[in-house]
Coordinates of C-alpha atoms (C1' of nucleotides) in Angstrom, one line a residue:
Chain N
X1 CA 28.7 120.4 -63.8
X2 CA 30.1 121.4 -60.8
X3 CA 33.7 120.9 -60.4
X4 CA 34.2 123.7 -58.4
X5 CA 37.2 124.2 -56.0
X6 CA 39.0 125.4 -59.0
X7 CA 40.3 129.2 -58.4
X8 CA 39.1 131.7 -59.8
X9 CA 42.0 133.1 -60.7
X10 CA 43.0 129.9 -62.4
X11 CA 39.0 129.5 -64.3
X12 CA 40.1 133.1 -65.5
X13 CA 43.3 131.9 -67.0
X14 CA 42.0 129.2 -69.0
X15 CA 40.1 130.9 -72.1
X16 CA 44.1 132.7 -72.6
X17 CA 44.9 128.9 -72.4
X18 CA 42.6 127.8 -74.7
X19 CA 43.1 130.2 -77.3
X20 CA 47.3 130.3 -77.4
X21 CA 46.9 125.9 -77.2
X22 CA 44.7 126.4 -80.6
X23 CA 47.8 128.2 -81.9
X24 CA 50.2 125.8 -81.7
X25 CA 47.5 122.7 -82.9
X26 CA 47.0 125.0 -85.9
X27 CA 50.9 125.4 -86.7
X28 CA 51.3 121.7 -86.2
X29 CA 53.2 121.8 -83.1
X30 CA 52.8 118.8 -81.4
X31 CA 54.1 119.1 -77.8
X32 CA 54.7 122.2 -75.0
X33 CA 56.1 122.4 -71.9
X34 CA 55.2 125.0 -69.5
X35 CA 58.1 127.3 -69.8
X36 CA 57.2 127.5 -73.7
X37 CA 53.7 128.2 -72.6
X38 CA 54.8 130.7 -69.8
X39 CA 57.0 132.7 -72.7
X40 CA 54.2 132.9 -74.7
X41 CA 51.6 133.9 -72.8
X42 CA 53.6 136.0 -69.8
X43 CA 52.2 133.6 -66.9
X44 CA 54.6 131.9 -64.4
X45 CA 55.2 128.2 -65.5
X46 CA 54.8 127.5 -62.2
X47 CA 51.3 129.2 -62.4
X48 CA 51.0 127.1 -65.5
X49 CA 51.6 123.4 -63.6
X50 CA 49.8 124.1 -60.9
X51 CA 46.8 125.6 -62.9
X52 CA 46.5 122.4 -65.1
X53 CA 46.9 120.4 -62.2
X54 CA 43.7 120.9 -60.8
X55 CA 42.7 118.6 -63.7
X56 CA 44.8 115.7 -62.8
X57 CA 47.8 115.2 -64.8
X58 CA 47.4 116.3 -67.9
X59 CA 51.4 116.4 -69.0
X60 CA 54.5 114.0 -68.7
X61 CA 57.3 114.5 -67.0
X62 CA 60.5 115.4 -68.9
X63 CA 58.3 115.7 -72.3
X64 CA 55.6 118.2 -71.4
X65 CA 52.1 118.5 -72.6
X66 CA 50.8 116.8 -75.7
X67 CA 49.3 120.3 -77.5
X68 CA 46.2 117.7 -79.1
X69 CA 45.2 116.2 -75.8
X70 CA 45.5 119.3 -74.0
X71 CA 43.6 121.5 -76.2
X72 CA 40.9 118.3 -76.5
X73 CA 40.4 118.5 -72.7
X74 CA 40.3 122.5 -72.5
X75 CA 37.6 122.2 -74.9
X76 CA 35.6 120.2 -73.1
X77 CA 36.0 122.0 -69.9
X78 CA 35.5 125.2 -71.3
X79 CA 32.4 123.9 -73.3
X80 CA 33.5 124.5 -76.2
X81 CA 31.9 121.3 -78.2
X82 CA 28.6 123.6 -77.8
X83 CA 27.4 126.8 -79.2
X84 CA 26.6 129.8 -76.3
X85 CA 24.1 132.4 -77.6
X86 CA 24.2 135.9 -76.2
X87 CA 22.1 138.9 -77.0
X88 CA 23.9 142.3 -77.4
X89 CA 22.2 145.5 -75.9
X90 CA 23.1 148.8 -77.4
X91 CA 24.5 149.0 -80.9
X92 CA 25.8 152.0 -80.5
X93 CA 29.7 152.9 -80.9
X94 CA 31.0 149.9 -79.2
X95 CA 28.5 147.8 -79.4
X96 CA 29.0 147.7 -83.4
X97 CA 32.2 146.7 -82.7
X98 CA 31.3 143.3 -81.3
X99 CA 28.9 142.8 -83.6
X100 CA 31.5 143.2 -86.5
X101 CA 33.8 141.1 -84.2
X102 CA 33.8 137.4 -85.5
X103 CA 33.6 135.9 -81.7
X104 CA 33.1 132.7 -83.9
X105 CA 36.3 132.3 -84.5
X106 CA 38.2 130.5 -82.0
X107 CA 35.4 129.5 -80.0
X108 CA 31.7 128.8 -80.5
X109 CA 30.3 132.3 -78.7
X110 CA 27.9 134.1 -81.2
X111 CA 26.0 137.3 -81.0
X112 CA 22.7 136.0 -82.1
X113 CA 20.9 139.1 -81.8
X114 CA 21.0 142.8 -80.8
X115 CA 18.2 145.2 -79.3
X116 CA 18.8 148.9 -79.5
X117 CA 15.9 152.2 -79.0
X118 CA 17.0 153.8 -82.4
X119 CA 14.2 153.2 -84.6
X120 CA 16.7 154.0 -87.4
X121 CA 18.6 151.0 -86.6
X122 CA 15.7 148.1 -85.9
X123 CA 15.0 145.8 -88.3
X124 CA 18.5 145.9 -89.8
X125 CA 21.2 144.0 -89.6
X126 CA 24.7 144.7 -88.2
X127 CA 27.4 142.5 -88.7
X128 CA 25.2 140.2 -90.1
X129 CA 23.4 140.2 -86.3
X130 CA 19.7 141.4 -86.5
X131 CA 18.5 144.4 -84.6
X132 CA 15.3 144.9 -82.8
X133 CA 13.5 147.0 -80.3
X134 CA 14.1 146.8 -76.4
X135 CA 11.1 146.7 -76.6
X136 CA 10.9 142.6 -77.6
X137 CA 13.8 141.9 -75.2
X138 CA 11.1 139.9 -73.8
X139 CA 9.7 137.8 -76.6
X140 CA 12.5 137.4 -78.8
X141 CA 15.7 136.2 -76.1
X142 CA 14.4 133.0 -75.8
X143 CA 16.7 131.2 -73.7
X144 CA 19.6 133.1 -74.5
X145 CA 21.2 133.5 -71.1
X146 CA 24.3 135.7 -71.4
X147 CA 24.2 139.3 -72.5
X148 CA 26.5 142.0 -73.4
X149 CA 25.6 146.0 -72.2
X150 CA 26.7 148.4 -74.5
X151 CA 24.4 150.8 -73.7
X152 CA 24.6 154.6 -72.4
X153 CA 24.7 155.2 -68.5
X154 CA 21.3 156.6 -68.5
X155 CA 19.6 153.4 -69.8
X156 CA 21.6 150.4 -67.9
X157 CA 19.7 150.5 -64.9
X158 CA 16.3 149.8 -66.6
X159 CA 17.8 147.9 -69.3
X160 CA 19.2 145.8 -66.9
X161 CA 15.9 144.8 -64.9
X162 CA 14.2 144.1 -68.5
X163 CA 17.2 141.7 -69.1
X164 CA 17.0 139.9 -65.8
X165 CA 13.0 139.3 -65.7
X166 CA 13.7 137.8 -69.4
X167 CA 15.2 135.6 -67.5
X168 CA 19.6 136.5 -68.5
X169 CA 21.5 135.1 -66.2
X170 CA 25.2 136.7 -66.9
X171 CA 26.0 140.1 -68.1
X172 CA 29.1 141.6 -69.4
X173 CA 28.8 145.3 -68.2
X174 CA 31.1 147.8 -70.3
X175 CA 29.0 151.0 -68.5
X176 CA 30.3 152.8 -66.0
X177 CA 27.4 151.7 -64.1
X178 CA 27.8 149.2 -60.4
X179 CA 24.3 147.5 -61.9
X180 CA 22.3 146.1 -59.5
X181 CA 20.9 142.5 -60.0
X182 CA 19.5 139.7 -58.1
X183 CA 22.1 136.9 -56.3
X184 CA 21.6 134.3 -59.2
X185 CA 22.8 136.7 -61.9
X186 CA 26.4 137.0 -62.7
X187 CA 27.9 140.4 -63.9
X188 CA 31.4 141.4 -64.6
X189 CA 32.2 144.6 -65.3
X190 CA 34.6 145.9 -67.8
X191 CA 35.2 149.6 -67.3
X192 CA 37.2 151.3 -70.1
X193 CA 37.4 154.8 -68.1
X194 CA 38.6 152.7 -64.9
X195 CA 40.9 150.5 -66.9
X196 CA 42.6 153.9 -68.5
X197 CA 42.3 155.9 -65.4
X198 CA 43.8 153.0 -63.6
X199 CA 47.4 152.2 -66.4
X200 CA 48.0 156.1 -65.8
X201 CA 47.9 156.0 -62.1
X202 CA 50.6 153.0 -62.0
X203 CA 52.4 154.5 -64.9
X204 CA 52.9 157.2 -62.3
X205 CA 53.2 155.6 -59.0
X206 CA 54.3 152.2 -59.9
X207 CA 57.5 153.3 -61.7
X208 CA 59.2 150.3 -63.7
X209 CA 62.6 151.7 -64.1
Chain T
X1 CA 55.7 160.1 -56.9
X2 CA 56.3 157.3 -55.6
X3 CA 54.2 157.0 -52.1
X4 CA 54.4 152.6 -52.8
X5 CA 53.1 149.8 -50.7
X6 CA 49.4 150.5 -51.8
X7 CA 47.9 147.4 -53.0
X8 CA 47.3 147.4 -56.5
X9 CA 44.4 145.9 -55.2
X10 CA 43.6 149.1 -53.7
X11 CA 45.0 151.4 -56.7
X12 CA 42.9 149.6 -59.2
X13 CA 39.5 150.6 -57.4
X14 CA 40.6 154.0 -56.8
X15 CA 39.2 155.6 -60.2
X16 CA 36.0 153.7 -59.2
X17 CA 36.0 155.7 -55.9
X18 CA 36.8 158.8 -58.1
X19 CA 34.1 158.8 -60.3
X20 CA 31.3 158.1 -57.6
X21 CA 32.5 160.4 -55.5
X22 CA 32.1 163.1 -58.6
X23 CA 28.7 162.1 -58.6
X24 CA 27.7 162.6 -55.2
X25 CA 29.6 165.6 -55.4
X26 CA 26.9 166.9 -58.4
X27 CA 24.2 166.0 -56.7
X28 CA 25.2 168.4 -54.0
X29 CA 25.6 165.3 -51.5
X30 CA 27.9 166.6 -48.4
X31 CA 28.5 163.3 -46.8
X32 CA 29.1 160.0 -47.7
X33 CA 29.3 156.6 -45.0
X34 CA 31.5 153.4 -46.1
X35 CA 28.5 151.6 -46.3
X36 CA 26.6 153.8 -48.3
X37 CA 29.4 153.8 -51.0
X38 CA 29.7 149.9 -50.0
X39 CA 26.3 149.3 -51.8
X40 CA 26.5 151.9 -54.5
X41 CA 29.5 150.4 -55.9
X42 CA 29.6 147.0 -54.8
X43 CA 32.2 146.6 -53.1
X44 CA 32.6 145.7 -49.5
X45 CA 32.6 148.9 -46.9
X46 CA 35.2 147.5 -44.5
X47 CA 37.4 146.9 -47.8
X48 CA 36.4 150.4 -48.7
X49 CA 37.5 152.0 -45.2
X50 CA 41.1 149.5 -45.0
X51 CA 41.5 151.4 -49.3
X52 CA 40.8 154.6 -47.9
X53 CA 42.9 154.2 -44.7
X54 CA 45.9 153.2 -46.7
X55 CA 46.4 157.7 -47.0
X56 CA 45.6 158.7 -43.8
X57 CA 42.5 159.2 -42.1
X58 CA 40.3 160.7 -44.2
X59 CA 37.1 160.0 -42.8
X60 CA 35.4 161.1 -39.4
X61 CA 34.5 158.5 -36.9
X62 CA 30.4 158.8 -36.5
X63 CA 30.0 160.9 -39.4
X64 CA 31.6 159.3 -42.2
X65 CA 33.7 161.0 -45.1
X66 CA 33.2 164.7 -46.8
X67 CA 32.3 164.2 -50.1
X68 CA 34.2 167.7 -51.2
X69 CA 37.0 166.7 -49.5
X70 CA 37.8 163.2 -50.0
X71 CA 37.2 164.4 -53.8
X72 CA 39.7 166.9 -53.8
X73 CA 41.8 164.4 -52.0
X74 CA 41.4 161.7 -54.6
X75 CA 41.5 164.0 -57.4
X76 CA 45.2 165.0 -56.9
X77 CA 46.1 161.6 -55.9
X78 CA 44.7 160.4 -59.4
X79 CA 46.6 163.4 -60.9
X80 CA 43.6 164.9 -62.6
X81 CA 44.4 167.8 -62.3
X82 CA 46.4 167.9 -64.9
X83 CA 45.7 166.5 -68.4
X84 CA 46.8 163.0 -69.5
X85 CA 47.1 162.6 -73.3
X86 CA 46.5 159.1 -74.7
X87 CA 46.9 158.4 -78.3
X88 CA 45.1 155.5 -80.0
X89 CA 46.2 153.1 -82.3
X90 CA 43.7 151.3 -84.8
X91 CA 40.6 153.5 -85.7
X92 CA 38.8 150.4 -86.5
X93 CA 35.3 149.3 -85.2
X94 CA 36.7 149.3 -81.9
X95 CA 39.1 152.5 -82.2
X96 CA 36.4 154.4 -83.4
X97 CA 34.3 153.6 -80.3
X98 CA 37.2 155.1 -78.4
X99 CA 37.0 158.3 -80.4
X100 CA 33.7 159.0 -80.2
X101 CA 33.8 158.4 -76.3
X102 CA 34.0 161.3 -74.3
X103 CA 37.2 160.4 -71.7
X104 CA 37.2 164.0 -71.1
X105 CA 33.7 164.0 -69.3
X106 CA 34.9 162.9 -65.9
X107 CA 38.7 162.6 -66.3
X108 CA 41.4 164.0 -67.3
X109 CA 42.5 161.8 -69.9
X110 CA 42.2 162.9 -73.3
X111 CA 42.7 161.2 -77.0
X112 CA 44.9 163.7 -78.6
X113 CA 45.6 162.1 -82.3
X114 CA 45.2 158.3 -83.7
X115 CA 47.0 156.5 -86.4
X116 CA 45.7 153.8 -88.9
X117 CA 47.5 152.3 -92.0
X118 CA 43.7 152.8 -93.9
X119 CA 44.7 156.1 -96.7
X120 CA 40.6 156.5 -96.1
X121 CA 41.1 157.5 -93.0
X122 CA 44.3 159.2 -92.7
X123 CA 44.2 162.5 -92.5
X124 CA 40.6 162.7 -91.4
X125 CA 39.4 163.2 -88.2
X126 CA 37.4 161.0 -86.0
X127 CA 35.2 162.1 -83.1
X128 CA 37.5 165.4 -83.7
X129 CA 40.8 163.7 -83.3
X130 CA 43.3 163.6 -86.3
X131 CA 44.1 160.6 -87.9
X132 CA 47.8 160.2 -88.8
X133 CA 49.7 157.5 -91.0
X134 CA 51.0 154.8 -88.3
X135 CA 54.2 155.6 -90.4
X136 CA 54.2 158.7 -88.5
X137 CA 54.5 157.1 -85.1
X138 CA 57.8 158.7 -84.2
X139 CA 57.2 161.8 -85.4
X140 CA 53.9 162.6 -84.4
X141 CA 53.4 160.9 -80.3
X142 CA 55.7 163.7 -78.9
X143 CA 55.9 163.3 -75.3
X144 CA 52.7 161.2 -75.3
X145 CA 53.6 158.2 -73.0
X146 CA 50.2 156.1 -73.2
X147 CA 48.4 154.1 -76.0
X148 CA 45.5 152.6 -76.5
X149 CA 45.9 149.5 -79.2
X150 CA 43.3 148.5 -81.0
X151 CA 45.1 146.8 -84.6
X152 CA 44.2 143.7 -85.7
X153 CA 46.1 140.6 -84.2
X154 CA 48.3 140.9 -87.5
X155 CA 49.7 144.0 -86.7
X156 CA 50.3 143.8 -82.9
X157 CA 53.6 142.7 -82.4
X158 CA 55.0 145.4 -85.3
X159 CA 53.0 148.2 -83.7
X160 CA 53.9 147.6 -80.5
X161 CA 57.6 147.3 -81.3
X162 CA 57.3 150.9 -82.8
X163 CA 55.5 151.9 -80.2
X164 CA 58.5 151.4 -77.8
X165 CA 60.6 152.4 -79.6
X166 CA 58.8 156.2 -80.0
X167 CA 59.3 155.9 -75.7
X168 CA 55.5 155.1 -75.0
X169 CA 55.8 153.7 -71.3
X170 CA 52.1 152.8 -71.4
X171 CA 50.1 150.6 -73.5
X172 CA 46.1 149.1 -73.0
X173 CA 46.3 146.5 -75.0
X174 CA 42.6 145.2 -76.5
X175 CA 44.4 142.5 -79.0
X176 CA 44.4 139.1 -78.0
X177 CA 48.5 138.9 -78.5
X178 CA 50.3 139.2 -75.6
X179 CA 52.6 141.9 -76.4
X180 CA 56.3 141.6 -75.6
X181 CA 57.5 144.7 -74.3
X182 CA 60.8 145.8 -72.1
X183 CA 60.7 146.2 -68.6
X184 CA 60.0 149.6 -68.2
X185 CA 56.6 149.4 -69.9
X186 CA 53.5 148.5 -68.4
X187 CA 50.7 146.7 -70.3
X188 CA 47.5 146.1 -69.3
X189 CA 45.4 143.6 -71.4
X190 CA 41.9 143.6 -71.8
X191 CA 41.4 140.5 -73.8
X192 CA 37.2 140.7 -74.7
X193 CA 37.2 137.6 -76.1
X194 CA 38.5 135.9 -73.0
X195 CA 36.4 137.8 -70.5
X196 CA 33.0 136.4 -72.4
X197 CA 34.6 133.1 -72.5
X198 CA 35.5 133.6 -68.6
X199 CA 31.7 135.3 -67.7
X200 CA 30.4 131.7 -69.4
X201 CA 32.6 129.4 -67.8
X202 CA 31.7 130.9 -64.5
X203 CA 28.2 130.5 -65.5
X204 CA 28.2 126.4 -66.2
X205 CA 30.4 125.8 -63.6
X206 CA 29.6 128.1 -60.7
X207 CA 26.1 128.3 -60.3
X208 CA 24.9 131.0 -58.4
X209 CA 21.8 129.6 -57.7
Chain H
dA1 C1' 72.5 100.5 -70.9
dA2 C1' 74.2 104.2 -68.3
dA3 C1' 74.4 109.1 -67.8
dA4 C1' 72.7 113.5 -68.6
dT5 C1' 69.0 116.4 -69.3
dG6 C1' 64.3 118.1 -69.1
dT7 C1' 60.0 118.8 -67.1
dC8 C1' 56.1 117.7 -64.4
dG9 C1' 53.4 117.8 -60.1
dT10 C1' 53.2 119.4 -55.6
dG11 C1' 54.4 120.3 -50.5
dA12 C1' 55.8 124.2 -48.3
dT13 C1' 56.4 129.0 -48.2
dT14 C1' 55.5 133.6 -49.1
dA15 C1' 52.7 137.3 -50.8
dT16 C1' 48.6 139.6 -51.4
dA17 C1' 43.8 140.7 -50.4
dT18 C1' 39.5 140.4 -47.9
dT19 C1' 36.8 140.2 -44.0
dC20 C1' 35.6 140.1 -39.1
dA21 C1' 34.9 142.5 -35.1
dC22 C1' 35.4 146.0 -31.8
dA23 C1' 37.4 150.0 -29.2
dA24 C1' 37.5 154.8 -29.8
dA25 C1' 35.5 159.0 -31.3
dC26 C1' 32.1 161.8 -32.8
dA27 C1' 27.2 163.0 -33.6
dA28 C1' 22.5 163.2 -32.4
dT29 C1' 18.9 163.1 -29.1
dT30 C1' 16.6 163.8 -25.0
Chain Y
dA1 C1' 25.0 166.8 -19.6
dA2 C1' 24.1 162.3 -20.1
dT3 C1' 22.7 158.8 -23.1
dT4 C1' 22.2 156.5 -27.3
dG5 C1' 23.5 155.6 -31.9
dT6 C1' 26.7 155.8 -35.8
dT7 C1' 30.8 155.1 -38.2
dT8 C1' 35.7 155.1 -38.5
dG9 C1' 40.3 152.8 -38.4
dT10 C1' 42.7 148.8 -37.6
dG11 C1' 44.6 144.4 -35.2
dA12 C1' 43.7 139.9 -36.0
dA13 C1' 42.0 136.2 -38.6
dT14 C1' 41.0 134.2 -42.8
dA15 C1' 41.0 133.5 -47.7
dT16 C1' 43.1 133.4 -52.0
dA17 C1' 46.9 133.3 -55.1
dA18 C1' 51.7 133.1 -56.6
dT19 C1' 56.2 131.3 -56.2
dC20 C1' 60.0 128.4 -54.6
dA21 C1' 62.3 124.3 -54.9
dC22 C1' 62.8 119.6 -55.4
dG23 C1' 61.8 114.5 -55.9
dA24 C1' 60.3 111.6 -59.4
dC25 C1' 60.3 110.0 -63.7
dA26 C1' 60.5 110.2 -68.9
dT27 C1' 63.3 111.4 -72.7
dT28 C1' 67.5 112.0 -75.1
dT29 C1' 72.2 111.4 -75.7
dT30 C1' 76.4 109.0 -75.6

DNA sequence: AAAATGTCGTGATTATATTCACAAACAATT
DNA sequence: AATTGTTTGTGAATATAATCACGACATTTT
């Protein structure tokens, strides 16, 4: 289970791997090389080799990689072969979004449930996920261990401590919040704002021209 | 304009910086240590001081920084003082997320029209911004240099290519497709499929614990 | 079967980012 | 006014990541 020594700018890389690799299975292509893959997926081939390399080597000189084998081993490495459950907090705005989002798709992640505070909204269903009260965060997460916050600034704080004694053990963060959580619980931020704020200041400072 | 050789490292946590520093400034807070902000945002104070030192020295040895200043400071290095208009394209689940959210709040940055191919929607407004044909790219964008792209996966490559072509310089790109674009434009990607992927593959294979 | 071509895997190099650790400067206290 | 405590700013060290560049080997062509 643990590998580790892998970078994490490489374990980063992967699901992008994963996903373009399912591509080309799925239009019959049968072999790659890295420059095809660097093209694609706007990642120095080099970046590319030594990236897979950390795996042993998965490709053959002068041919490249074998698209089936390749995409057999990221699946296994990336866990694929298995379903992961998360819980969604906050069905507001954004939150709907993922729960209309077919995750499904490409790989086996699944919304399995949502809590919101709108009494409006609990005991429906949204995107086919069902809704219930923050309340049963508790009670109804079982041992789903991954959750995504969607939920206003004011409530990610105490949200957040209800999620991590239920026992979550990864959070994908889109509020503005810095959420504070204990040293075995994993969160990475996504900050829409920041991510904006941040493509207008290189816009301007970073010229390309 | 260009005042280079600050990490993007560095220019990447700078709206970060910006918006806490807005909050302390509400609360009426007059000073502010690296190590206070260290914890508040998570990230480490001497990393903090070496971003900070990268414009001068802004801070007061013994005392720490002036929240009013180092506000004023960062808010006309983040240009937000004037008004950044972002136009978004896709009023989907996602899109409409977007629209409702309120950039304004904090920033600068404001969603001044979208565009959908949906007849439902044209013409309407959402979260009180117009809704135009995406036939109307060209005419409609004006001088607006930044876009937001949330189309389905079908219609990202054509989009984007129109996109240029109206002289956007900007994109935030939430489709998976890796968007060819010329040199002169910048894309950032925020791929959400590939960050949950990432957040569980950390999970299995980097245990915290 | 020989030559030409393509492509990997990786040692070495370079680039970028973080962190340590401490002198210097100021603030606070007595 | 002297002492003590605080916090910056940064040189040096370390860590992490990207890139170069080439030998080795498989494939393809002639």
């Amino acid at each position: 289970m643990k590998q580790s020594k892998i970078p994490q700018a490489t374990a980063k890389r992967l699901p992008l791997y994963y996903r373009y690799l399912n591509n080309l299975n799925k239009q019959g292509k049968k072999r790659v090389s890295s420059k095809e893959l660097s093209e694609a997926i706007k990642v120095d081939s080099a970046t590319i080799r030594r990236d897979f390399s950390y795996f042993g080597a998965l490709g053959k000189k002068g041919y490249g990689y074998n698209v089936e084998y390749l995409l057999g081993f990221f699946r296994s490495t990336l866990d694929q072969h298995e379903t992961t459950e998360v819980a969604l907090i906050g069905a507001g705005n954004l939150g709907t979004a993922f729960l209309n989002y077919n995750f499904t798709k490409n790989n086996n992640i699944v919304i399995k449930m949502a809590f919101d505070s709108d009494e409006n909204k609990i005991g429906t269903e949204i995107g086919g996920v069902p809704v219930y009260s923050v309340d049963q965060l508790q009670e109804k997460l079982g041992d789903i261990e991954v959750a995504i916050l969607t939920v206003p600034v004011s409530e990610a704080d105490a949200i957040t401590e209800k999620l991590v004694e239920a026992g979550i053990k990864g959070i994908l963060n889109f509020t503005p919040v810095r959420i504070t959580v204990p040293d075995n619980v994993r969160v990475h931020h996504i900050d829409l704002t920041v991510e904006l704020q941040a493509l207008v200041y290189f816009l301007k400072h970073y010229p390309l021209d």
